[in-house]
PDB file of C-alpha atoms in Angstrom:
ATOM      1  CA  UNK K   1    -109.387 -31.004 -84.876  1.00  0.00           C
ATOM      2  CA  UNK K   2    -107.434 -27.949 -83.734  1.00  0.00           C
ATOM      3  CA  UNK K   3    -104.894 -26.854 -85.837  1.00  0.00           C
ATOM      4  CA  UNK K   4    -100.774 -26.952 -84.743  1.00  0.00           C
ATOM      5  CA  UNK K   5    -100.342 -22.878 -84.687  1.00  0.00           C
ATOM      6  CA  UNK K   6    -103.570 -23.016 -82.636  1.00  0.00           C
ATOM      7  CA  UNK K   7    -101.840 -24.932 -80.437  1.00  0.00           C
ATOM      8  CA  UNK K   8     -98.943 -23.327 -80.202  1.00  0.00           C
ATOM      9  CA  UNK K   9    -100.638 -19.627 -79.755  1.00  0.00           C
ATOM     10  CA  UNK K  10    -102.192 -21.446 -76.545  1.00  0.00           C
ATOM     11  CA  UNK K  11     -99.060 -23.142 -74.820  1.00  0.00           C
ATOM     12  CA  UNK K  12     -97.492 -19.540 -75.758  1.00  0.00           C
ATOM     13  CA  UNK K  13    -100.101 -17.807 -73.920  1.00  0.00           C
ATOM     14  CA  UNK K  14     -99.983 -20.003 -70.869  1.00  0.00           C
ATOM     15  CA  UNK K  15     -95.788 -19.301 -70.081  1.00  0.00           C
ATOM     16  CA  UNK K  16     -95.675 -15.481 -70.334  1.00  0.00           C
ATOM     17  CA  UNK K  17     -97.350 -14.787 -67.164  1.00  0.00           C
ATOM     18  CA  UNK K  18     -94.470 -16.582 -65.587  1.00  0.00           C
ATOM     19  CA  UNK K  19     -91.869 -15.493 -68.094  1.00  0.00           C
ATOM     20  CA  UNK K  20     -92.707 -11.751 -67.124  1.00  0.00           C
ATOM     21  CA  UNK K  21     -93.361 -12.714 -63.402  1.00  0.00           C
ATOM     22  CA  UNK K  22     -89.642 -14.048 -63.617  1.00  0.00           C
ATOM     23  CA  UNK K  23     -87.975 -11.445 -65.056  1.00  0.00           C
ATOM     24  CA  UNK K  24     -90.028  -9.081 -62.731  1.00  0.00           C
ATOM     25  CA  UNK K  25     -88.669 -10.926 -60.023  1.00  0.00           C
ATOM     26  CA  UNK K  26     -85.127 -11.300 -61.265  1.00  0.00           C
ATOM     27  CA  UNK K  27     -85.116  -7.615 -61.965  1.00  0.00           C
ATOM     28  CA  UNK K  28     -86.532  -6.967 -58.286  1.00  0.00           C
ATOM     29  CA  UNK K  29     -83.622  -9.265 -57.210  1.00  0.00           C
ATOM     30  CA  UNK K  30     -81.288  -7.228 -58.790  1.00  0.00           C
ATOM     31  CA  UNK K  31     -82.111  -4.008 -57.236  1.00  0.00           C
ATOM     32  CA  UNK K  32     -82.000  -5.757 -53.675  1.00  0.00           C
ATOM     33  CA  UNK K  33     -78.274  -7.320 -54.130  1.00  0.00           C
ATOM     34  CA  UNK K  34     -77.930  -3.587 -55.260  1.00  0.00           C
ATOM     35  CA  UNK K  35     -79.128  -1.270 -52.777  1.00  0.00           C
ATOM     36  CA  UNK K  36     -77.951  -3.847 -50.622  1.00  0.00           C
ATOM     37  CA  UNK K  37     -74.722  -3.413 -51.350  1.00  0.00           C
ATOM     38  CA  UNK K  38     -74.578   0.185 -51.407  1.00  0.00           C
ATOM     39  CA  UNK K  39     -76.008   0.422 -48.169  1.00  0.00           C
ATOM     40  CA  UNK K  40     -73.369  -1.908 -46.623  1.00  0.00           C
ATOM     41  CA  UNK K  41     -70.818   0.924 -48.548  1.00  0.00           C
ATOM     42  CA  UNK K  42     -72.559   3.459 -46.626  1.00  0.00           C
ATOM     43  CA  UNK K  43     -72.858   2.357 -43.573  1.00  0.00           C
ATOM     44  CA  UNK K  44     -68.810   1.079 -43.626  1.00  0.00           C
ATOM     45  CA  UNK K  45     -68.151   4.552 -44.754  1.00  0.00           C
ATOM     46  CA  UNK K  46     -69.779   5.975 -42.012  1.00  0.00           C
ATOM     47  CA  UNK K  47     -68.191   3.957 -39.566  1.00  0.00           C
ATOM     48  CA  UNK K  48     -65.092   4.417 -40.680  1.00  0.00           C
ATOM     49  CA  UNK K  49     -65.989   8.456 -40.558  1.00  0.00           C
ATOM     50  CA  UNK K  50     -66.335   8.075 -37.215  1.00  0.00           C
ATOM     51  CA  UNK K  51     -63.458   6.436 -36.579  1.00  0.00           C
ATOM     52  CA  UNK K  52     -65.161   3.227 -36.075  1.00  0.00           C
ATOM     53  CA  UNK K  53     -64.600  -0.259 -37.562  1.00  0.00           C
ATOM     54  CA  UNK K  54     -67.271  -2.639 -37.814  1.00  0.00           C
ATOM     55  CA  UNK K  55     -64.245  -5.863 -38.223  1.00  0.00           C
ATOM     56  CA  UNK K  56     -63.782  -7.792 -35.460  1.00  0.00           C
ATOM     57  CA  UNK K  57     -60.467  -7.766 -33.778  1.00  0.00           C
ATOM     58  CA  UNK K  58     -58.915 -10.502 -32.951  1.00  0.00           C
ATOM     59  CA  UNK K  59     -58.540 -10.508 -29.145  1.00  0.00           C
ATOM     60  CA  UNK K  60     -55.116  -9.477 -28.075  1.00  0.00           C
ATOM     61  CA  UNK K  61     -53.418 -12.075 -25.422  1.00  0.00           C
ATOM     62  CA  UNK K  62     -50.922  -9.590 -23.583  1.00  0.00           C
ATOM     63  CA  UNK K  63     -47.718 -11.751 -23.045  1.00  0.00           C
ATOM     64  CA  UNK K  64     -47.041 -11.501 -19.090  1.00  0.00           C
ATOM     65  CA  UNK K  65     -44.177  -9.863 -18.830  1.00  0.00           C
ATOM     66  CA  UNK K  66     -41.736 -11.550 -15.829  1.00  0.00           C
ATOM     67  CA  UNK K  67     -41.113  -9.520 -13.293  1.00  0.00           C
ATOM     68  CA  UNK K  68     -37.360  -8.020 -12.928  1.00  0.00           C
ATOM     69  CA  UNK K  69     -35.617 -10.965  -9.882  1.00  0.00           C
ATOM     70  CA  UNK K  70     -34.439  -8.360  -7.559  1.00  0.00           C
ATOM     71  CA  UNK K  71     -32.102 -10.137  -5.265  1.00  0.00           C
ATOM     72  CA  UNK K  72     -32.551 -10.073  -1.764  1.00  0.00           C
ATOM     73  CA  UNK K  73     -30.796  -7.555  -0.021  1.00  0.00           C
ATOM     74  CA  UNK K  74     -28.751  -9.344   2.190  1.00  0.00           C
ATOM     75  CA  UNK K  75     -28.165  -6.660   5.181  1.00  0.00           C
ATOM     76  CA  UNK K  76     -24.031  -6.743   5.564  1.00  0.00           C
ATOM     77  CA  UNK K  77     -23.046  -6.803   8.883  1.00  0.00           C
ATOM     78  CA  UNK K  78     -20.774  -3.842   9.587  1.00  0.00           C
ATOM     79  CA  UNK K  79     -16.782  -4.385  10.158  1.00  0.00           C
ATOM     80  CA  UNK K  80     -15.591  -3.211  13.148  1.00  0.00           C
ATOM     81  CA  UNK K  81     -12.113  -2.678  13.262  1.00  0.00           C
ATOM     82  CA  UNK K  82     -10.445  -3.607  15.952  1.00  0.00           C
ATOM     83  CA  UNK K  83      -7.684  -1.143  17.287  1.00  0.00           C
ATOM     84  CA  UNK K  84      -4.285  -3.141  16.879  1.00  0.00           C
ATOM     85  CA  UNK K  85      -2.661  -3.689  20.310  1.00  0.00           C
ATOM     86  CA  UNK K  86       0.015  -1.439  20.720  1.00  0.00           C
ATOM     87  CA  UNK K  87       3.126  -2.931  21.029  1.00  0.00           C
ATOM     88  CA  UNK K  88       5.146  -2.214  24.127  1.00  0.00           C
ATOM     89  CA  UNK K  89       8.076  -0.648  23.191  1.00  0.00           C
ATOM     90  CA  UNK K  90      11.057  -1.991  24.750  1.00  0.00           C
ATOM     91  CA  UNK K  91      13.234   0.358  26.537  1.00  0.00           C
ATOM     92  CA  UNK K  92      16.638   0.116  26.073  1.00  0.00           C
ATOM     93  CA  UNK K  93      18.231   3.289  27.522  1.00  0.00           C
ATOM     94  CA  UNK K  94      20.555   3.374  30.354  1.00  0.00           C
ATOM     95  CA  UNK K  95      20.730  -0.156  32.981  1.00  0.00           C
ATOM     96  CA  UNK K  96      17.480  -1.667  31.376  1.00  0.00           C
ATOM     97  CA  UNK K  97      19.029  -2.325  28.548  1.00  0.00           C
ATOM     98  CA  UNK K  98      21.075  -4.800  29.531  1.00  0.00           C
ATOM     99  CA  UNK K  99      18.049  -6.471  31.737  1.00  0.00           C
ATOM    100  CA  UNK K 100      18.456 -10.042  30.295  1.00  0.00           C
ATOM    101  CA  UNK K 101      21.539 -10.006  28.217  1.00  0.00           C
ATOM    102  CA  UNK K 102      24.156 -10.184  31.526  1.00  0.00           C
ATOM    103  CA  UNK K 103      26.057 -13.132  30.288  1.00  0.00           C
ATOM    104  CA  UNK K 104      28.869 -12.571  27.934  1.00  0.00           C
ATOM    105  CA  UNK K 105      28.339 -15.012  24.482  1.00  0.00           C
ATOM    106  CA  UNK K 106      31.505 -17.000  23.522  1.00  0.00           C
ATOM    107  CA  UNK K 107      30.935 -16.135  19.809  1.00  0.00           C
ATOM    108  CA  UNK K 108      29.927 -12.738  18.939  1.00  0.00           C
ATOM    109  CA  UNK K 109      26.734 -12.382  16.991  1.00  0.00           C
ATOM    110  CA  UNK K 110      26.082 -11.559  13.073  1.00  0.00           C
ATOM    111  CA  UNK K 111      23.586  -9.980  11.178  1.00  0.00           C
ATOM    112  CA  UNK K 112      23.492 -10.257   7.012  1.00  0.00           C
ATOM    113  CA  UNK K 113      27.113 -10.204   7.530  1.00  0.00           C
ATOM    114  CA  UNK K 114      27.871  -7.340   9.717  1.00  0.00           C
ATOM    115  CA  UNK K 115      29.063  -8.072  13.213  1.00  0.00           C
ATOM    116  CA  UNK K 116      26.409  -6.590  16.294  1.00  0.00           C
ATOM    117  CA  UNK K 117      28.054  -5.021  19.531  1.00  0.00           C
ATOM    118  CA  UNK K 118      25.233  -3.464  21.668  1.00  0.00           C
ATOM    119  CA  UNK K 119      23.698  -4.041  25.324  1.00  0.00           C
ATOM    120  CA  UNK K 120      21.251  -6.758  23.487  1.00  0.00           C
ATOM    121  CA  UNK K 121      23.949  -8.355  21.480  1.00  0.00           C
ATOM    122  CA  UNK K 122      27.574  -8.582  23.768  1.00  0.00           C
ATOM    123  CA  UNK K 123      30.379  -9.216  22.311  1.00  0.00           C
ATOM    124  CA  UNK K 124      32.964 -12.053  23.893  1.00  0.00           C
ATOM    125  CA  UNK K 125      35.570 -11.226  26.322  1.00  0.00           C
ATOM    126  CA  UNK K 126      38.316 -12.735  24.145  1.00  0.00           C
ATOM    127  CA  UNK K 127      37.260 -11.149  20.753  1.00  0.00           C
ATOM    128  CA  UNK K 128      40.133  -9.145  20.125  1.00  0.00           C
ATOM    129  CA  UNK K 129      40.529  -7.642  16.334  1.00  0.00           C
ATOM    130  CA  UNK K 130      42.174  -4.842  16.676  1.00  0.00           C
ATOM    131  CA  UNK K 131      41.450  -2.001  14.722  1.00  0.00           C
ATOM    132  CA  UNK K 132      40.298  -2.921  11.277  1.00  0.00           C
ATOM    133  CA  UNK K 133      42.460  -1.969   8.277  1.00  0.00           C
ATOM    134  CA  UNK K 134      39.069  -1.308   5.676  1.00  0.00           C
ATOM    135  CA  UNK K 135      37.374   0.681   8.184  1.00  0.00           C
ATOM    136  CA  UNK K 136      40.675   2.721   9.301  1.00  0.00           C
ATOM    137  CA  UNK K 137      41.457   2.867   5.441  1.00  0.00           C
ATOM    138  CA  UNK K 138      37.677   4.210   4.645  1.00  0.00           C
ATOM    139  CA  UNK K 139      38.142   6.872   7.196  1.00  0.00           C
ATOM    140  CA  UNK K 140      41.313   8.561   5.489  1.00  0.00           C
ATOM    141  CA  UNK K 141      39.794   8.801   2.490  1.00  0.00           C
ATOM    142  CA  UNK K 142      37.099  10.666   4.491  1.00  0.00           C
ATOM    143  CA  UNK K 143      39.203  12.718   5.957  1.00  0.00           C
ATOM    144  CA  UNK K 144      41.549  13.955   3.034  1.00  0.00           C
ATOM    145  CA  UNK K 145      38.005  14.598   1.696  1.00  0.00           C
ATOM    146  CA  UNK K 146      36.795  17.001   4.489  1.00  0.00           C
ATOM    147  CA  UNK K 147      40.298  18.733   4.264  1.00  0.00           C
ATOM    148  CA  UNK K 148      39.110  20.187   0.645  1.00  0.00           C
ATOM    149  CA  UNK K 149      36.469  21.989   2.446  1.00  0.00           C
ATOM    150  CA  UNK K 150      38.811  23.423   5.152  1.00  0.00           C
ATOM    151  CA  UNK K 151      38.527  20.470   8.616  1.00  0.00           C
ATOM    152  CA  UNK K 152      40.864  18.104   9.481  1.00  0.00           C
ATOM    153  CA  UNK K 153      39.334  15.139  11.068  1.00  0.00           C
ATOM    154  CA  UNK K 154      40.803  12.891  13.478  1.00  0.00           C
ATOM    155  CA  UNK K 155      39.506   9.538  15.122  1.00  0.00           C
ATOM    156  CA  UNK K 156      40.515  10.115  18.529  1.00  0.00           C
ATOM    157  CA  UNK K 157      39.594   6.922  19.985  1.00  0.00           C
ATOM    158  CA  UNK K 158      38.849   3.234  17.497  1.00  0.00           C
ATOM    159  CA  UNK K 159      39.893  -0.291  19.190  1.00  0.00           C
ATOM    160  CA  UNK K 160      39.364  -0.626  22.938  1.00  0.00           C
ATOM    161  CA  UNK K 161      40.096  -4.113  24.094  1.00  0.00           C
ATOM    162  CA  UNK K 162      38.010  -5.160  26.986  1.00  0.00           C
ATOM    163  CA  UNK K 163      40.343  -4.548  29.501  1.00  0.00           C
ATOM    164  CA  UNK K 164      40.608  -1.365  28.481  1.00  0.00           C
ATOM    165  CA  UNK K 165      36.654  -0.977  28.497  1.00  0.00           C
ATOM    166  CA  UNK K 166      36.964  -2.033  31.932  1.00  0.00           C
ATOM    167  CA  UNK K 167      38.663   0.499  33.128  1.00  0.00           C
ATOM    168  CA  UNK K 168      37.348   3.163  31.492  1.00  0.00           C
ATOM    169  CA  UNK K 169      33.846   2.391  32.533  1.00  0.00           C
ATOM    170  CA  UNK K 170      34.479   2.050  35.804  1.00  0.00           C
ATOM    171  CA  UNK K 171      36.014   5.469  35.764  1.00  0.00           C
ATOM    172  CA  UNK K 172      32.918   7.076  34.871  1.00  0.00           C
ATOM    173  CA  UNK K 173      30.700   5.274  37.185  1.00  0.00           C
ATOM    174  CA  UNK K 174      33.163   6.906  39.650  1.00  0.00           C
ATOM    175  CA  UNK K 175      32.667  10.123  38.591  1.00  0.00           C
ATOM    176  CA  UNK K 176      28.511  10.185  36.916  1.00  0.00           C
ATOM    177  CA  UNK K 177      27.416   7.041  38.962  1.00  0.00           C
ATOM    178  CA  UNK K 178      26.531   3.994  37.002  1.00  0.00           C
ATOM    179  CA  UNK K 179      23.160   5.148  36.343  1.00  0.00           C
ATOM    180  CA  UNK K 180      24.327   8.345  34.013  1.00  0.00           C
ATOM    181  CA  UNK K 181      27.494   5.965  33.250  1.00  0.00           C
ATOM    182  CA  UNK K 182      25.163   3.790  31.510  1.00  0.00           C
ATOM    183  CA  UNK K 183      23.605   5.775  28.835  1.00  0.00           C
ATOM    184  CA  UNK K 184      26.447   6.808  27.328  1.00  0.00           C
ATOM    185  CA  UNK K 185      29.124   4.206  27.922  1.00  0.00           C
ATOM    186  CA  UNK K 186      29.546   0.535  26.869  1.00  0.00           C
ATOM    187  CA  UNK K 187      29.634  -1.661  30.183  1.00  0.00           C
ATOM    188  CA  UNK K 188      33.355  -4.524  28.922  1.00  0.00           C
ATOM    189  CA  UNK K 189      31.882  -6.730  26.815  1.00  0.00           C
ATOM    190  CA  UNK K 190      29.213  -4.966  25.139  1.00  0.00           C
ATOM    191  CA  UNK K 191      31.375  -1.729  23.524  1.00  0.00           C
ATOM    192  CA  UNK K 192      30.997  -1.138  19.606  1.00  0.00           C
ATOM    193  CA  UNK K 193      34.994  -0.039  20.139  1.00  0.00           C
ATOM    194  CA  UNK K 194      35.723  -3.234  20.746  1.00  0.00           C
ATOM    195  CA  UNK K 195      34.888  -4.850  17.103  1.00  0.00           C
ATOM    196  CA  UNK K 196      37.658  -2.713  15.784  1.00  0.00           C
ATOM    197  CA  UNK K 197      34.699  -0.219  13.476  1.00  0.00           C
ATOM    198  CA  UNK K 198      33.619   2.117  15.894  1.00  0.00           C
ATOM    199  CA  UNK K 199      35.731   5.740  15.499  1.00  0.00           C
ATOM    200  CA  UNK K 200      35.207   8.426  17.422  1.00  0.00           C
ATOM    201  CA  UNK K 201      35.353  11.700  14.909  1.00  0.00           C
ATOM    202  CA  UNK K 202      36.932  15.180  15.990  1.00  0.00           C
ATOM    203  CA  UNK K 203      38.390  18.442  14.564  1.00  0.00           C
ATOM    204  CA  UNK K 204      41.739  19.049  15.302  1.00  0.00           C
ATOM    205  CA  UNK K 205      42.812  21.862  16.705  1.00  0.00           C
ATOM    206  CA  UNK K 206      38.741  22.001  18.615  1.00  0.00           C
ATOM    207  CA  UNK K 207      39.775  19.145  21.294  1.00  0.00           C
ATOM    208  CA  UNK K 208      37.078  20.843  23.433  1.00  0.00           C
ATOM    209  CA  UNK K 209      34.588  19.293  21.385  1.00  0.00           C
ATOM    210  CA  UNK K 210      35.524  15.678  21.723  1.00  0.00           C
ATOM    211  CA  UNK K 211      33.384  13.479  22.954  1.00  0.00           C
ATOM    212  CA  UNK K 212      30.479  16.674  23.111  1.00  0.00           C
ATOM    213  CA  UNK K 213      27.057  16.674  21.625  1.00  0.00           C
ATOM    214  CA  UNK K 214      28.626  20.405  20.659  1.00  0.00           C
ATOM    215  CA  UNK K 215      30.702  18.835  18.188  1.00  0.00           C
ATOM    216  CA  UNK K 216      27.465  18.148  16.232  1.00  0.00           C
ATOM    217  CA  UNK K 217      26.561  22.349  16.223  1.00  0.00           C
ATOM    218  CA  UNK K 218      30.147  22.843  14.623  1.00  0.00           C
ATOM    219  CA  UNK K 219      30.674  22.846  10.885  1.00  0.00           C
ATOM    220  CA  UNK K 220      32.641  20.052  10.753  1.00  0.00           C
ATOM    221  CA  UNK K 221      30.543  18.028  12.506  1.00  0.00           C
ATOM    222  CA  UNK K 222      27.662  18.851  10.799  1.00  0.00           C
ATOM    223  CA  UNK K 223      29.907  17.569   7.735  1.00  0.00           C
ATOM    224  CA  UNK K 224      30.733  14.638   9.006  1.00  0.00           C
ATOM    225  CA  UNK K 225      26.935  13.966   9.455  1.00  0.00           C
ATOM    226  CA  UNK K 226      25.961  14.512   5.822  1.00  0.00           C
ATOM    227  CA  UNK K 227      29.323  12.829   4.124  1.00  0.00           C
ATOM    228  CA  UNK K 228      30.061   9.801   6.474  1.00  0.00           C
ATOM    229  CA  UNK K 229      27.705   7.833   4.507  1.00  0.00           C
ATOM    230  CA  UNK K 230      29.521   8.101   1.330  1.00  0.00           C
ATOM    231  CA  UNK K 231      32.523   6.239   2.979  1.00  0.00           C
ATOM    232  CA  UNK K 232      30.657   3.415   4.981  1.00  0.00           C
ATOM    233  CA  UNK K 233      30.259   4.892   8.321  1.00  0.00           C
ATOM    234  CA  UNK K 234      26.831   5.878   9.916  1.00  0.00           C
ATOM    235  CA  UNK K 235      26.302   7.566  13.377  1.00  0.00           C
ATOM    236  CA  UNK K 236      25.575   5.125  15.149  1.00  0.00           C
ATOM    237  CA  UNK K 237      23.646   7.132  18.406  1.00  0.00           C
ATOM    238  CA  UNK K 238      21.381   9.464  16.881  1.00  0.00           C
ATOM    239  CA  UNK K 239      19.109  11.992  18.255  1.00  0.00           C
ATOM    240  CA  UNK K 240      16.424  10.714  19.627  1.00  0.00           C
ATOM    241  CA  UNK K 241      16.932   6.946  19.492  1.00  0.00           C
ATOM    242  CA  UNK K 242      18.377   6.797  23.096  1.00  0.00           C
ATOM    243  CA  UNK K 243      15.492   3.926  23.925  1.00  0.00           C
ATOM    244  CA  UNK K 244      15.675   1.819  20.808  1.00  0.00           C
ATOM    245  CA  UNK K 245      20.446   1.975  20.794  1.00  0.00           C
ATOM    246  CA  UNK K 246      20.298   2.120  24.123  1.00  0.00           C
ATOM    247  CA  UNK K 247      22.376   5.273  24.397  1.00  0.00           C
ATOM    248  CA  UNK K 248      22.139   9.050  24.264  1.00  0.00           C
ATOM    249  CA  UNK K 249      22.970  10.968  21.308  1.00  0.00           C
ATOM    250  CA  UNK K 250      26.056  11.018  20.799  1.00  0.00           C
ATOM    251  CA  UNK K 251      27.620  12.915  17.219  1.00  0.00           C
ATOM    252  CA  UNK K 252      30.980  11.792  17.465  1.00  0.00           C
ATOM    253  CA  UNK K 253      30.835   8.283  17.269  1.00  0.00           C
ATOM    254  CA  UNK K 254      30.623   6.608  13.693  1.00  0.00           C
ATOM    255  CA  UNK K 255      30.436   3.102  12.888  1.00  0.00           C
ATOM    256  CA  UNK K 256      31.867   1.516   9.645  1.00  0.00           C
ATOM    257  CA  UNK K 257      29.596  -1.253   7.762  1.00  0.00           C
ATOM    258  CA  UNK K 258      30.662  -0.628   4.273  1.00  0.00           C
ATOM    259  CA  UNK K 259      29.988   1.631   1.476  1.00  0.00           C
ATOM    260  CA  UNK K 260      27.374  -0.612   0.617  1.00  0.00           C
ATOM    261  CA  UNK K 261      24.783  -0.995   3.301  1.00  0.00           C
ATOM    262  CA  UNK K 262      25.481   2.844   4.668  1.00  0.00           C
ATOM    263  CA  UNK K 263      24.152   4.846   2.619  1.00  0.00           C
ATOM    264  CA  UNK K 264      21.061   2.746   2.859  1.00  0.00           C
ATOM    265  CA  UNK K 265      20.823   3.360   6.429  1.00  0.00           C
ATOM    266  CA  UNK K 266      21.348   6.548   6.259  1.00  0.00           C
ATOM    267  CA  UNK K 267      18.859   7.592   3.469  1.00  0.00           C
ATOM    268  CA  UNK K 268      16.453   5.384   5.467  1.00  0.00           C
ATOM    269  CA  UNK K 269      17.539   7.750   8.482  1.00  0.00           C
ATOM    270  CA  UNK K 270      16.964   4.776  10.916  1.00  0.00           C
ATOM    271  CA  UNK K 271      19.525   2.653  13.233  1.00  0.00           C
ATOM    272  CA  UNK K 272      20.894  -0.386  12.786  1.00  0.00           C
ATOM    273  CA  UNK K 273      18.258  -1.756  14.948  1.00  0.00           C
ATOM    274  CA  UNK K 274      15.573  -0.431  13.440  1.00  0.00           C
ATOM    275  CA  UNK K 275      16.989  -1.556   9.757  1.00  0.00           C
ATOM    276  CA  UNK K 276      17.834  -5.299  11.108  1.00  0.00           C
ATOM    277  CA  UNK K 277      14.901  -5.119  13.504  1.00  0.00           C
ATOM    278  CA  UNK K 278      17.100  -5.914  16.062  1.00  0.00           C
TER     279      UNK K 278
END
């Protein structure tokens, strides 16, 4: 009968073969996980040397940009101005002027107050004022003004009634024919002298100048035409304005609508028609 070492000594012999055989092949193990890993080192090393990685990039979705909405161009179509008809002016110089205004009104016609005698706006054959005591008053202060700077004004003609315009008109298309007659005086009925404002401006002592277009080249008429304002009158025929007053220029003859409203026309340097759009 064999003994318990002897026994033992066998079983002993019989496991280290595969106790060496394991270790062997754990050990080999070990150097694989090992040298594998320091290959995989390596080669990432390398990779990265070259500027090249081995991860996988996760794919990049580019977001679509929209496209800018460029509104259609809508072609405009051009404007084409029309040139504004041009207004025919009316004429109101000489007999034409009183083309459609024959008939004498039975009340005489106002404007913001202030009383209209011309060949569109007649006066009536029975307005009779008289001269009028403001306007008369207004044109002494004017005067004792101008005498300070050496010419003594008169008003050589005011009020004419209408009989008196009668006459005097008739006289002249005597001696001018009514033609001339009627550009530079008031057929009855339609005379500014007849509303009782309308003075007719001289120098004393230079009667030759009365009633002249030369009394505008003399001092005191160029006064008058720079101060008249100032004390309600305005010329009433200027230069120029023959077709819109309906009469030639005439420097003498000053009409009184108030300190108010004068120099207003006058720094406008229209005519009453053109300020009331008569």
């Amino acid at each position: 009968m064999q003994s318990r070492y002897s026994l033992l000594s066998r079983k002993k012999k019989k496991k280290w073969p595969y106790i060496v055989s394991g270790t062997i092949a754990v050990v080999l193990i070990g150097f694989i996980v090992i040298w594998i890993g320091m290959n995989d080192w390596n080669i990432d090393k390398s990779i990265a040397t070259l500027g090249i990685s081995n991860k996988v990039e996760e794919p990049v979705i580019e977001e679509k940009v929209a496209e800018p909405v460029t509104e259609e161009k809508v072609e405009e179509t051009p404007v084409v101005e029309q040139p504004l008809e041009k207004v025919e002016e009316i004429d109101m110089s000489g007999a034409k002027g009183y083309e459609g205004h024959e008939t004498l009104p039975e009340v005489p016609t106002y404007v913001e107050g202030v009383l209209i005698a011309s060949k569109k706006y007649p006066l009536p054959s029975t307005y009779a004022p008289g001269e009028n005591k403001e306007a008369r008053e207004a044109f002494e202060r004017m005067a004792a003004e101008a005498a300070l700077s050496g010419y003594e004004l008169v008003a050589f003609s005011s009020y004419r009634s209408f009989d008196y315009q009668i006459q005097l008109y008739e006289r002249y298309v005597n001696n001018d024919g009514q033609e001339e007659a009627d550009r530079y005086s008031a057929r009855p009925g339609y005379s500014e002298h007849q509303t009782g404002l309308a003075f007719d401006i001289g120098e004393k002592l230079f009667e030759e100048h009365f009633a002249r277009v030369s009394f505008g080249e003399t001092e005191a008429g160029k006064w008058v035409a720079a101060n008249a304002h100032k004390y309600g009158f305005v010329m009433r025929y200027p230069n120029g304005k023959e077709k819109i007053t309906g009469y030639m220029y005439e420097p003498w003859h000053f009409r009184y609508i108030g300190e108010d409203l004068a120099p207003k026309v006058y720094e406008a340097g229209i005519t009453l028609e053109e300020y009331f759009d008569l």
